[in-house]
Tab-separated table of C-alpha atoms and ligand atoms in Angstrom:
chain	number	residue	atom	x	y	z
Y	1	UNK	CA	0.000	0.000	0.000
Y	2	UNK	CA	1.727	3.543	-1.102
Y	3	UNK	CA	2.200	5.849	1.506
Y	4	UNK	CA	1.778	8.943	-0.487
Y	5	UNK	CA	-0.855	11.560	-0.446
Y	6	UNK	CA	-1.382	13.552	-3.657
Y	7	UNK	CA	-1.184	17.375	-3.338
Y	8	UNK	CA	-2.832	18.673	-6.622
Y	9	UNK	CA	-2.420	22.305	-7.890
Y	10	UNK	CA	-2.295	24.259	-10.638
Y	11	UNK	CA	-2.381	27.884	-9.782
Y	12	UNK	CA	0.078	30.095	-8.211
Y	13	UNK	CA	-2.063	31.380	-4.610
Y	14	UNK	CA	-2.552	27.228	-4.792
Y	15	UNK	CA	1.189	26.631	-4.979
Y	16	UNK	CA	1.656	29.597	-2.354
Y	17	UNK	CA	-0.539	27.980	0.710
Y	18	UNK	CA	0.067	24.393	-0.099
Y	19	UNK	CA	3.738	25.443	0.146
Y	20	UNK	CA	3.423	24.771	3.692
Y	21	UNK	CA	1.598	21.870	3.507
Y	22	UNK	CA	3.577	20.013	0.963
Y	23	UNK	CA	6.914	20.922	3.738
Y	24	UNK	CA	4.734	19.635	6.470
Y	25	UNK	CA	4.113	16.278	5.200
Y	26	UNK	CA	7.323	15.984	3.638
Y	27	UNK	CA	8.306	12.808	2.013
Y	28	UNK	CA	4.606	11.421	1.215
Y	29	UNK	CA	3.847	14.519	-0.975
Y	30	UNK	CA	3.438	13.620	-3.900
Y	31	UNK	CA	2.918	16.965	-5.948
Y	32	UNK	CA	0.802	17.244	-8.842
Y	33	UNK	CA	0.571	20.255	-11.153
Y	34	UNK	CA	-2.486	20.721	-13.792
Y	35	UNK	CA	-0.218	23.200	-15.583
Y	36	UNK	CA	-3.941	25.207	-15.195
Y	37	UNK	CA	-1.045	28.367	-14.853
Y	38	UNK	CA	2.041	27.348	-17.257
Y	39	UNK	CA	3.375	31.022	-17.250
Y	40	UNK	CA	6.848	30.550	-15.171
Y	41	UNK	CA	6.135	33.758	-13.455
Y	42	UNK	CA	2.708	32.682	-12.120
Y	43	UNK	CA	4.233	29.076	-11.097
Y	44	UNK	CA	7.901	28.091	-11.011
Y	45	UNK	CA	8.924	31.056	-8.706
Y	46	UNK	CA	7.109	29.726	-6.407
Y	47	UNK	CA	8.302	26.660	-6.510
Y	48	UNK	CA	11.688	28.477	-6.265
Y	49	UNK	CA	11.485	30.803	-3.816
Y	50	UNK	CA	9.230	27.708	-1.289
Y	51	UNK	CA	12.452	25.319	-2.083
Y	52	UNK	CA	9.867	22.949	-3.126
Y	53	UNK	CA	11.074	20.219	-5.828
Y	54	UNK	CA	9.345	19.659	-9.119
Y	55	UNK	CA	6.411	17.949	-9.463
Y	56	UNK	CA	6.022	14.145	-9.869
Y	57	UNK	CA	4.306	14.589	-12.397
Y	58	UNK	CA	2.346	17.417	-14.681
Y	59	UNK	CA	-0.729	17.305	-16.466
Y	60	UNK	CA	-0.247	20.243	-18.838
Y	61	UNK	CA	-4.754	21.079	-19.344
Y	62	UNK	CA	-3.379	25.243	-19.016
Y	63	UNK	CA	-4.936	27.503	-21.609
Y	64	UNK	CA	-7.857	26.314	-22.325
Y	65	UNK	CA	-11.869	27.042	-21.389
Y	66	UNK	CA	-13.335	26.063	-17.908
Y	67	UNK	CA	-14.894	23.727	-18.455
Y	68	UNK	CA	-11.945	22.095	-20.736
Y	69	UNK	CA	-10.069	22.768	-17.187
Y	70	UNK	CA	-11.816	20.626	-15.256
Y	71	UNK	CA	-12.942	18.314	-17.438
Y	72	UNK	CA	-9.331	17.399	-18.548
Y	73	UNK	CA	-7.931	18.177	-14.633
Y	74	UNK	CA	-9.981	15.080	-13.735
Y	75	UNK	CA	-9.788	13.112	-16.364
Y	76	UNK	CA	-6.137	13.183	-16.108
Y	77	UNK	CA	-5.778	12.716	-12.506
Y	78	UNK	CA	-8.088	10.314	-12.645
Y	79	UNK	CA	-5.889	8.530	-14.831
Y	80	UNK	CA	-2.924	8.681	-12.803
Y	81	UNK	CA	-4.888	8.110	-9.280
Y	82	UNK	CA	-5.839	4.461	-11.097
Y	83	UNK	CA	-2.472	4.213	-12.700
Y	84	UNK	CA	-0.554	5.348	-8.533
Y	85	UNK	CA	-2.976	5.353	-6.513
Y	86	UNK	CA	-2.592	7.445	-3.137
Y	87	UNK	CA	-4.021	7.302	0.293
Y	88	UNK	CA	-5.236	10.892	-0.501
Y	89	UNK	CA	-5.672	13.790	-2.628
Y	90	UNK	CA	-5.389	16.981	-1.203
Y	91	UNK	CA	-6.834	20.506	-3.183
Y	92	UNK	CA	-7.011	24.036	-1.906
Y	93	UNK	CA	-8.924	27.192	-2.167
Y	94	UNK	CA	-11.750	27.642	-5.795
Y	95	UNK	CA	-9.640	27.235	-8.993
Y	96	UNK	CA	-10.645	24.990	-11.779
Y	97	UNK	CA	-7.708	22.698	-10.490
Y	98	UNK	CA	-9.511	22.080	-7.519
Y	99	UNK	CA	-12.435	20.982	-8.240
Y	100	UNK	CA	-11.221	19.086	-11.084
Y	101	UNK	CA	-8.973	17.259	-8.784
Y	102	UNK	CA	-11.692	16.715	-6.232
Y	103	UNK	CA	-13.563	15.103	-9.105
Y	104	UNK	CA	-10.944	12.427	-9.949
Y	105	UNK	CA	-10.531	12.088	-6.381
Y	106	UNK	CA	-14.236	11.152	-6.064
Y	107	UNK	CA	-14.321	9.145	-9.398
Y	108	UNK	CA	-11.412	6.951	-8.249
Y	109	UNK	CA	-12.509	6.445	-4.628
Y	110	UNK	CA	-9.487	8.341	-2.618
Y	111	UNK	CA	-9.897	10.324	0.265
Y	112	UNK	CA	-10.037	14.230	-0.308
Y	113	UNK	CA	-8.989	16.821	1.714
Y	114	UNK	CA	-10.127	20.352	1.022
Y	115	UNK	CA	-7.516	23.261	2.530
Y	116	UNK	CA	-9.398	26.607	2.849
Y	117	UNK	CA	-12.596	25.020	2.664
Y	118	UNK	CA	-16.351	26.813	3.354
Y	119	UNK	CA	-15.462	30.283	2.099
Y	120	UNK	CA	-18.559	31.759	0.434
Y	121	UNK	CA	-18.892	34.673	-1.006
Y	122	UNK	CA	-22.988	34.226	-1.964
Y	123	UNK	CA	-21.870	35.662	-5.689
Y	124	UNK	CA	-22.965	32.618	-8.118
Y	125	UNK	CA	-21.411	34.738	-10.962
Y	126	UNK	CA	-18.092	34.538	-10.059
Y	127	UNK	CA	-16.897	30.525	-10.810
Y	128	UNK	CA	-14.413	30.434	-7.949
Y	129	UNK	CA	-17.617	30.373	-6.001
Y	130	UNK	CA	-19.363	27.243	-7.962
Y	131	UNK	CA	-15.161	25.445	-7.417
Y	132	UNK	CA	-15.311	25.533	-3.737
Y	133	UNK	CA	-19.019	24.451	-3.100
Y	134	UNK	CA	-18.673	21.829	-5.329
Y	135	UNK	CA	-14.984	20.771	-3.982
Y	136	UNK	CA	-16.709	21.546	0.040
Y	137	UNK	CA	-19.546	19.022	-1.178
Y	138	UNK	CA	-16.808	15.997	-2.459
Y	139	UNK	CA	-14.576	16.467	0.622
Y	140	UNK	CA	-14.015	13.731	3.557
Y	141	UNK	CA	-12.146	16.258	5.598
Y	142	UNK	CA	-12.833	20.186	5.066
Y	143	UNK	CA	-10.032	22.447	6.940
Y	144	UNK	CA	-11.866	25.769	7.710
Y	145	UNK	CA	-9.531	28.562	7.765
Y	146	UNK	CA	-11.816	30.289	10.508
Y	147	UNK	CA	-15.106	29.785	12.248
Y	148	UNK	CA	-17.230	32.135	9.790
Y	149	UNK	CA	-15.968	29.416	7.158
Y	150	UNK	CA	-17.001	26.639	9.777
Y	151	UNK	CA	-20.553	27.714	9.891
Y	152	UNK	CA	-20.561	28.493	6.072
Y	153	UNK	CA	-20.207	24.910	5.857
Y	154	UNK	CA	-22.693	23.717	8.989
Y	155	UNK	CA	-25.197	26.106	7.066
Y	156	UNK	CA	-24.246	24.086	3.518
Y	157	UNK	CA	-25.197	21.107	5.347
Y	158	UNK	CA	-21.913	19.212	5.686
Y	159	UNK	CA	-21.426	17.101	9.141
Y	160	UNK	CA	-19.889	18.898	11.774
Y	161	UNK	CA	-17.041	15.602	11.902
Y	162	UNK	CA	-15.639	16.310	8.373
Y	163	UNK	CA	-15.188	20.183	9.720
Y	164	UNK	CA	-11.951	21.022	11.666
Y	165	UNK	CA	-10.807	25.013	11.955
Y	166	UNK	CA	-7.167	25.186	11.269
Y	167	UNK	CA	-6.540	28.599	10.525
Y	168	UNK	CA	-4.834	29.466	6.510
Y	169	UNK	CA	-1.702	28.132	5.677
Y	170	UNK	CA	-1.355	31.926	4.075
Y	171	UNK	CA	0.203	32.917	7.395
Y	172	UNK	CA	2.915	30.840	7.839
Y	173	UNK	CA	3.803	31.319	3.573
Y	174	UNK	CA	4.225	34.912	4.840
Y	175	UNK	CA	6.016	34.157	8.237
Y	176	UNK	CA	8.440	32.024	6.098
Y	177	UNK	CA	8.927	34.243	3.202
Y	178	UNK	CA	8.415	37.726	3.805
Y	179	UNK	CA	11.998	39.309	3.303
Y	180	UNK	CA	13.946	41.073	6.408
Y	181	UNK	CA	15.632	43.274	4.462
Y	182	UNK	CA	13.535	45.440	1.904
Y	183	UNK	CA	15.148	47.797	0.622
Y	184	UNK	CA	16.557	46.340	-2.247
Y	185	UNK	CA	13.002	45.788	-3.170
Y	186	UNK	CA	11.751	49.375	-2.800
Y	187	UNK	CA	14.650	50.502	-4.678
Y	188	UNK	CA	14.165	48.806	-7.657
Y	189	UNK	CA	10.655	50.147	-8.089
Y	190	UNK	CA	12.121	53.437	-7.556
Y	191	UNK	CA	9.867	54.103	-3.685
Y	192	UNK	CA	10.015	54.901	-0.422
Y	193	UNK	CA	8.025	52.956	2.722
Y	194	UNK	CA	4.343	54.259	2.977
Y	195	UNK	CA	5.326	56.338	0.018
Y	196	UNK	CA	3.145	54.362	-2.429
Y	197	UNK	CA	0.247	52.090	-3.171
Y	198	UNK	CA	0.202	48.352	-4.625
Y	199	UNK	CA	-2.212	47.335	-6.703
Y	200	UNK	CA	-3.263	44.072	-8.385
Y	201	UNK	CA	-6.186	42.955	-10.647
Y	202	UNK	CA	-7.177	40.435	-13.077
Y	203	UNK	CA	-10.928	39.114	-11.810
Y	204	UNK	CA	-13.082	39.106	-15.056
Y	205	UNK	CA	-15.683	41.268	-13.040
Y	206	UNK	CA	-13.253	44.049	-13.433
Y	207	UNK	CA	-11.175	43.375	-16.450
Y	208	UNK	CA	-13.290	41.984	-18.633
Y	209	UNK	CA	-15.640	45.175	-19.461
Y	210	UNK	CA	-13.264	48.208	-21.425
Y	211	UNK	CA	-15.017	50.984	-19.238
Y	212	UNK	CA	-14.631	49.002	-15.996
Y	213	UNK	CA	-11.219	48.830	-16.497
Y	214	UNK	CA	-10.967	52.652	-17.761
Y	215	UNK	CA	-12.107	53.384	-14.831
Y	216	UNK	CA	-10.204	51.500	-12.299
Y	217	UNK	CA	-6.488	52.627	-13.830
Y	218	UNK	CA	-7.738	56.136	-14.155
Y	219	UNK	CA	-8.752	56.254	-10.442
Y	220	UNK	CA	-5.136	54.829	-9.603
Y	221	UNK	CA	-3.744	57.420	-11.836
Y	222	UNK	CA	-5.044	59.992	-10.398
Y	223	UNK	CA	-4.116	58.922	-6.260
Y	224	UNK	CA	-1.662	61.272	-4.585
Y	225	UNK	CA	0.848	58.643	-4.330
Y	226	UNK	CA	2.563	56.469	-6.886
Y	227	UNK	CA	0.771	52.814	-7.452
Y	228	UNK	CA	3.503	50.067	-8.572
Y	229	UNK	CA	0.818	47.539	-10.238
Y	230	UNK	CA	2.225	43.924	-11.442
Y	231	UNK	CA	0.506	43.246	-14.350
Y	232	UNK	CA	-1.437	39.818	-14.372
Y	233	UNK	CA	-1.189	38.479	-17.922
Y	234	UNK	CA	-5.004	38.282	-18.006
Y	235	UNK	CA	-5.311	42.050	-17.496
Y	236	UNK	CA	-2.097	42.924	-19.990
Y	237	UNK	CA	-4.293	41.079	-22.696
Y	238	UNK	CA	-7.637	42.794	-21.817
Y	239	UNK	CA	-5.546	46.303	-21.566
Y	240	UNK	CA	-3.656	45.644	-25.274
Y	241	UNK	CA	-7.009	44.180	-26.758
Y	242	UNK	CA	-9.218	47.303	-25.657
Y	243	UNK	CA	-6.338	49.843	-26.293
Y	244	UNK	CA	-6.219	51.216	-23.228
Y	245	UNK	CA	-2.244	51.121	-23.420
Y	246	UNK	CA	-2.145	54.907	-22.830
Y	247	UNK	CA	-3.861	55.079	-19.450
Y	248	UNK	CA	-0.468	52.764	-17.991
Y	249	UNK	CA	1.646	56.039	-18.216
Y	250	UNK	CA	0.886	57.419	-14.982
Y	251	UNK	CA	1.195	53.901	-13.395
Y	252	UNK	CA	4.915	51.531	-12.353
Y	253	UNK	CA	3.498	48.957	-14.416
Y	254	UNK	CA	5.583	45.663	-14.154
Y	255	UNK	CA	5.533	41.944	-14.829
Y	256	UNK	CA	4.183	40.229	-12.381
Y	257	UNK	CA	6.655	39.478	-9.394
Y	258	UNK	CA	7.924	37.380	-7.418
Y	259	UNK	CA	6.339	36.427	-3.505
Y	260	UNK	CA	8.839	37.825	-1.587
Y	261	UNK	CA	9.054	40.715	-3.972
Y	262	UNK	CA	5.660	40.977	-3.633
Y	263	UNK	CA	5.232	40.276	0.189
Y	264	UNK	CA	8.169	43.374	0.286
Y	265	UNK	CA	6.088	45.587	-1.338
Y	266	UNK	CA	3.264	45.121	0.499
Y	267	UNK	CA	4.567	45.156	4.040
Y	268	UNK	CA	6.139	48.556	3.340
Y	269	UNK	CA	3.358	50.166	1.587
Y	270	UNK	CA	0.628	52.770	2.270
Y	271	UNK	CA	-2.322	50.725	1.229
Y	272	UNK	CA	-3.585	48.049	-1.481
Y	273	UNK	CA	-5.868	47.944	-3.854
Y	274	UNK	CA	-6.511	44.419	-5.297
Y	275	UNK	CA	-9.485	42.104	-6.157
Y	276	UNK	CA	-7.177	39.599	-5.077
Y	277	UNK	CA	-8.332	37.140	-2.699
Y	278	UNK	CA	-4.848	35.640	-1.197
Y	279	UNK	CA	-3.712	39.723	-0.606
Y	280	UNK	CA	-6.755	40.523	1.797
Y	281	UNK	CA	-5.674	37.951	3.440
Y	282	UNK	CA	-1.888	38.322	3.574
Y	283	UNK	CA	-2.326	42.306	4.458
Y	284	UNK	CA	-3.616	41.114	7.838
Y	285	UNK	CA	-0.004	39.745	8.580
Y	286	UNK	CA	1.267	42.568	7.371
Y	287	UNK	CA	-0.366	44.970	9.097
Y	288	UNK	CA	-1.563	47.204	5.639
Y	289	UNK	CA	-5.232	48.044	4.625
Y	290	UNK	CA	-6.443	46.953	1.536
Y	291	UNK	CA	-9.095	48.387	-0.970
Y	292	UNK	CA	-11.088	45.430	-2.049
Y	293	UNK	CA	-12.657	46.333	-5.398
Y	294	UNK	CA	-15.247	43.747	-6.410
Y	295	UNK	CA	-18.856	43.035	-5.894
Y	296	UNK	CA	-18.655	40.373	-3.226
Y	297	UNK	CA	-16.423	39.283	-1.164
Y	298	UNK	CA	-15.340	35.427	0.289
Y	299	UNK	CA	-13.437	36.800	3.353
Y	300	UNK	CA	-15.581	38.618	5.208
Y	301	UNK	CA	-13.210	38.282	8.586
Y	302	UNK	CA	-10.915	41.578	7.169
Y	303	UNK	CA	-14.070	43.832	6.505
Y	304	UNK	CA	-13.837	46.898	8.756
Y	305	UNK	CA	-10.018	46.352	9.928
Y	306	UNK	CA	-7.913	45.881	7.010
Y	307	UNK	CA	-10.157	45.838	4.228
Y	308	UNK	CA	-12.822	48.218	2.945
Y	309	UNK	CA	-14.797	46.769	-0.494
Y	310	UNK	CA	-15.811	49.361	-3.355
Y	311	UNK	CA	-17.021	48.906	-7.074
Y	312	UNK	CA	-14.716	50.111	-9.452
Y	313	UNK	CA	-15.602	53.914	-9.671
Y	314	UNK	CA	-15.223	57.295	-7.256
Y	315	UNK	CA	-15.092	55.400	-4.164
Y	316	UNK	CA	-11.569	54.101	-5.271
Y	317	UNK	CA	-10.340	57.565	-4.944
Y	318	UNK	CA	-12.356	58.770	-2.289
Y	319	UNK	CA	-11.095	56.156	0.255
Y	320	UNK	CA	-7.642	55.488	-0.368
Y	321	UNK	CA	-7.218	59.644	-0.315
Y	322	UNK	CA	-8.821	59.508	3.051
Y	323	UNK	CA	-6.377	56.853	4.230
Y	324	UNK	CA	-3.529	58.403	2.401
Y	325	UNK	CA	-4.451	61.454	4.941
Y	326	UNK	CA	-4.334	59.622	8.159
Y	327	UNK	CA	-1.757	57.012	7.675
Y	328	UNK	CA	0.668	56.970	10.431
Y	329	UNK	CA	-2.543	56.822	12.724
Y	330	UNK	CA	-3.903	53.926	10.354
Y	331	UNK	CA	-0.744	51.803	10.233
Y	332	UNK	CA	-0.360	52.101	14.250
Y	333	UNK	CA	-4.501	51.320	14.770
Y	334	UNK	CA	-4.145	47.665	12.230
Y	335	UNK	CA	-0.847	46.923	13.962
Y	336	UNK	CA	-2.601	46.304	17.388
Y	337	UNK	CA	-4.823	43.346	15.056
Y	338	UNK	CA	-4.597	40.415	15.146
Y	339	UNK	CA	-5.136	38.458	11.828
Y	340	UNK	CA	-7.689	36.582	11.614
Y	341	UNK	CA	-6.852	33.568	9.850
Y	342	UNK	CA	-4.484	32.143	12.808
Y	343	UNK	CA	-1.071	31.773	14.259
Y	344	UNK	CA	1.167	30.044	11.537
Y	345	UNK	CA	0.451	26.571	12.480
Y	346	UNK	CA	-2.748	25.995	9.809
Y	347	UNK	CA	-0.349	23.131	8.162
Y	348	UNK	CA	0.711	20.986	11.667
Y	349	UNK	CA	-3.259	21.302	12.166
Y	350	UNK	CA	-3.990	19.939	8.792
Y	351	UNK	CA	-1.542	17.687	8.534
Y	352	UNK	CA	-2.611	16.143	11.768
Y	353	UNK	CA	-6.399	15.752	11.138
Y	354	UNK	CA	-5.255	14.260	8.023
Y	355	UNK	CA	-3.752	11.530	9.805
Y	356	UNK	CA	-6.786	11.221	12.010
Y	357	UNK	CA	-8.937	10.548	8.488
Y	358	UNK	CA	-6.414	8.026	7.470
Y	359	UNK	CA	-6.168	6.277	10.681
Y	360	UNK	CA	-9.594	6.044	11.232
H	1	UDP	N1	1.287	37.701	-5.836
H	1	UDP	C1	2.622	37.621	-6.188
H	1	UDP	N2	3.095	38.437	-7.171
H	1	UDP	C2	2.311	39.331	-7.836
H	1	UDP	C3	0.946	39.411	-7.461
H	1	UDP	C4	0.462	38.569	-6.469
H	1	UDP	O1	3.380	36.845	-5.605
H	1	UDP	O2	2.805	40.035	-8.731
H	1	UDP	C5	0.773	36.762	-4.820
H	1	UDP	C6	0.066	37.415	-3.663
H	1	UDP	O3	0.969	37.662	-2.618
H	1	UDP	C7	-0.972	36.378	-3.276
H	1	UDP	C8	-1.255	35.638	-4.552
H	1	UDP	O4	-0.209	35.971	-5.450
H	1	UDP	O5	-0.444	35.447	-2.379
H	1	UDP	C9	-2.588	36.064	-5.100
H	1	UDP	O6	-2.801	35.443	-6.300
H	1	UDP	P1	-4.077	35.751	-7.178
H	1	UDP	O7	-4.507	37.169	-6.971
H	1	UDP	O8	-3.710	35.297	-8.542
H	1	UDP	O9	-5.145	34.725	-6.641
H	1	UDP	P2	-6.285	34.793	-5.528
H	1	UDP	O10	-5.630	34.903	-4.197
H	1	UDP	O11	-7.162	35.940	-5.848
H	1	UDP	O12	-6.993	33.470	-5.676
């Protein structure tokens, strides 16, 4: 009987908080990548800057339609779960690579664990949304990240002995990463601490319509500080495809970069702005507020400490000016917080009810 659990992913906030499961259970991960993001700077930094080795093996389903994403995700794990089986398969967070890989789990009879599981954000347009209830549905062990998440699940009807709160893994890929000295960081983008904003975006919500997007970089332009902005590819196609090329010019706009580049930035920052859903979460480590700009949101624990959530539009301006104007007071108010999603010990927790499921 093999001894090794499969730890599926595809995406790079997947590869960033299984990081520290993958180390935790050390030599029975087996590591399986969808190729779901096969740009090197969305996926083998990480790898890089974790330590973590290459994959076993890859699937390669990147680049192509959802539902071509998780149709070939499981179809190809599925594949290799009859071909090796393992004693588990463990998936994290809403991408098409999880719930792909939940579904070959299922089809093939393995265990599945589901890391981050029972966030909700109640918006059935966005698909990240229709990944994790499906995935929270499959799972034989769910490992809340908090108790909101907890009861998201009670209220979605799954037993209360599949549930365990762990806390997010996110905290201890910051602990482990985030870079002592920053400088070098700062310096390259040409700023100074709390002398600029960070901003990311590439959620079709705000990308995907040319006057949504008008509007979000010209309310970035037009902040009192300068906003360094790592271009996800999906955005740098949407920008070059609508022609909104000549809006960048106020903006540091730069490949995407690296996690401790990126953790840099932000812990030395005025404020975010982001639709990401890994930075609200990361800026409560940090101790930074972050503008949330989307219609929902799936981490409701940050709202009203570090995070404030706005539609793309006046707002954008209105409250990161306001912050801009109190921000020594700001910084020293969310650096009494605690963050919500735990202590940095989300992987030992998961790793060990893991070993509960497969002992009992
Ligand atoms: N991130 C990064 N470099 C960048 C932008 C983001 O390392 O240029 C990290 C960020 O710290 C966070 C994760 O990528 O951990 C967020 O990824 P994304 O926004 O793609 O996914 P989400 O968290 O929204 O699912």
């Amino acid at each position: 009987m093999t001894n090794s659990i499969v730890v599926a992913l595809g995406t790079r906030p997947e590869i960033i908080k299984l990081a520290p499961i993958i180390a935790e259970l050390g030599d029975r991960a087996r590591v399986v990548h969808t190729g779901q993001h096969y740009d090197e700077k969305l996926s083998k930094v990480f790898f890089d800057a974790f330590g973590l080795p290459e994959p076993a093996y890859r699937l390669a389903i990147g680049g192509e339609t959802r539902a071509t994403q998780i149709g070939e995700a499981t179809s190809r794990l599925g594949e290799h779960l009859a071909a090796e089986p393992a004693r588990a398969v463990v998936v994290q967070g809403d991408t098409n690579t999880t719930v792909g890989a939940a579904l070959a789990a299922n089809a093939t009879g393995t265990p599945l664990v589901h890391i981050e599981a029972g966030l909700r954000s109640f918006d059935r347009a966005m698909p990240e949304e229709h990944n994790r209830i499906v995935t929270d549905v499959l799972s034989d062990l769910l490992c809340a990240p908090t108790e909101v998440s907890r009861k998201n699940l009670l209220e979605s009807g799954i037993p209360a002995d599949r549930i365990t709160v762990t806390g997010n893994t996110v905290v201890e890929a910051v602990e482990t990463l985030l870079p002592r000295d920053r400088d070098g960081f700062l310096a390259k983008h040409d700023v100074e601490p709390a002398g600029y904003l960070l901003a990311t975006f590439h959620r079709p919500e705000n990308v995907d319509d040319p006057a949504t997007l008008r509007v979000i970089l010209e309310e970035l332009a037009a902040l009192p500080l300068p906003t360094v902005l790592p271009m996800h590819p999906r955005t740098r196609a949407r920008v070059e495809s609508f022609g909104l090329g000549d809006q960048l010019a106020r903006l540091r706009v730069v490949e995407p970069v690296g996690f401790q580049e990126f953790l840099a930035l932000s812990a030395e920052c005025a404020a975010v702005v982001s639709d990401s859903g890994g930075v609200q979460e990361e800026v409560s480590v940090l101790k930074r507020p972050v503008l949330v700009v989307r219609r929902s949101t799936e981490r409701p624990e940050v709202l009203g400490t570090f995070a404030e959530r706005v539609l793309p539009g006046p707002d954008i301006g209105r409250i990161v000016g306001g912050w801009i104007d109190q921000l020594p007071e700001l910084h020293a108010r969310l650096a009494e917080i605690p963050s919500p999603y735990g202590s940095g010990d989300a992987a030992a927790r998961s790793v060990v009810a893991i070993d509960e499921m497969l002992a009992g």
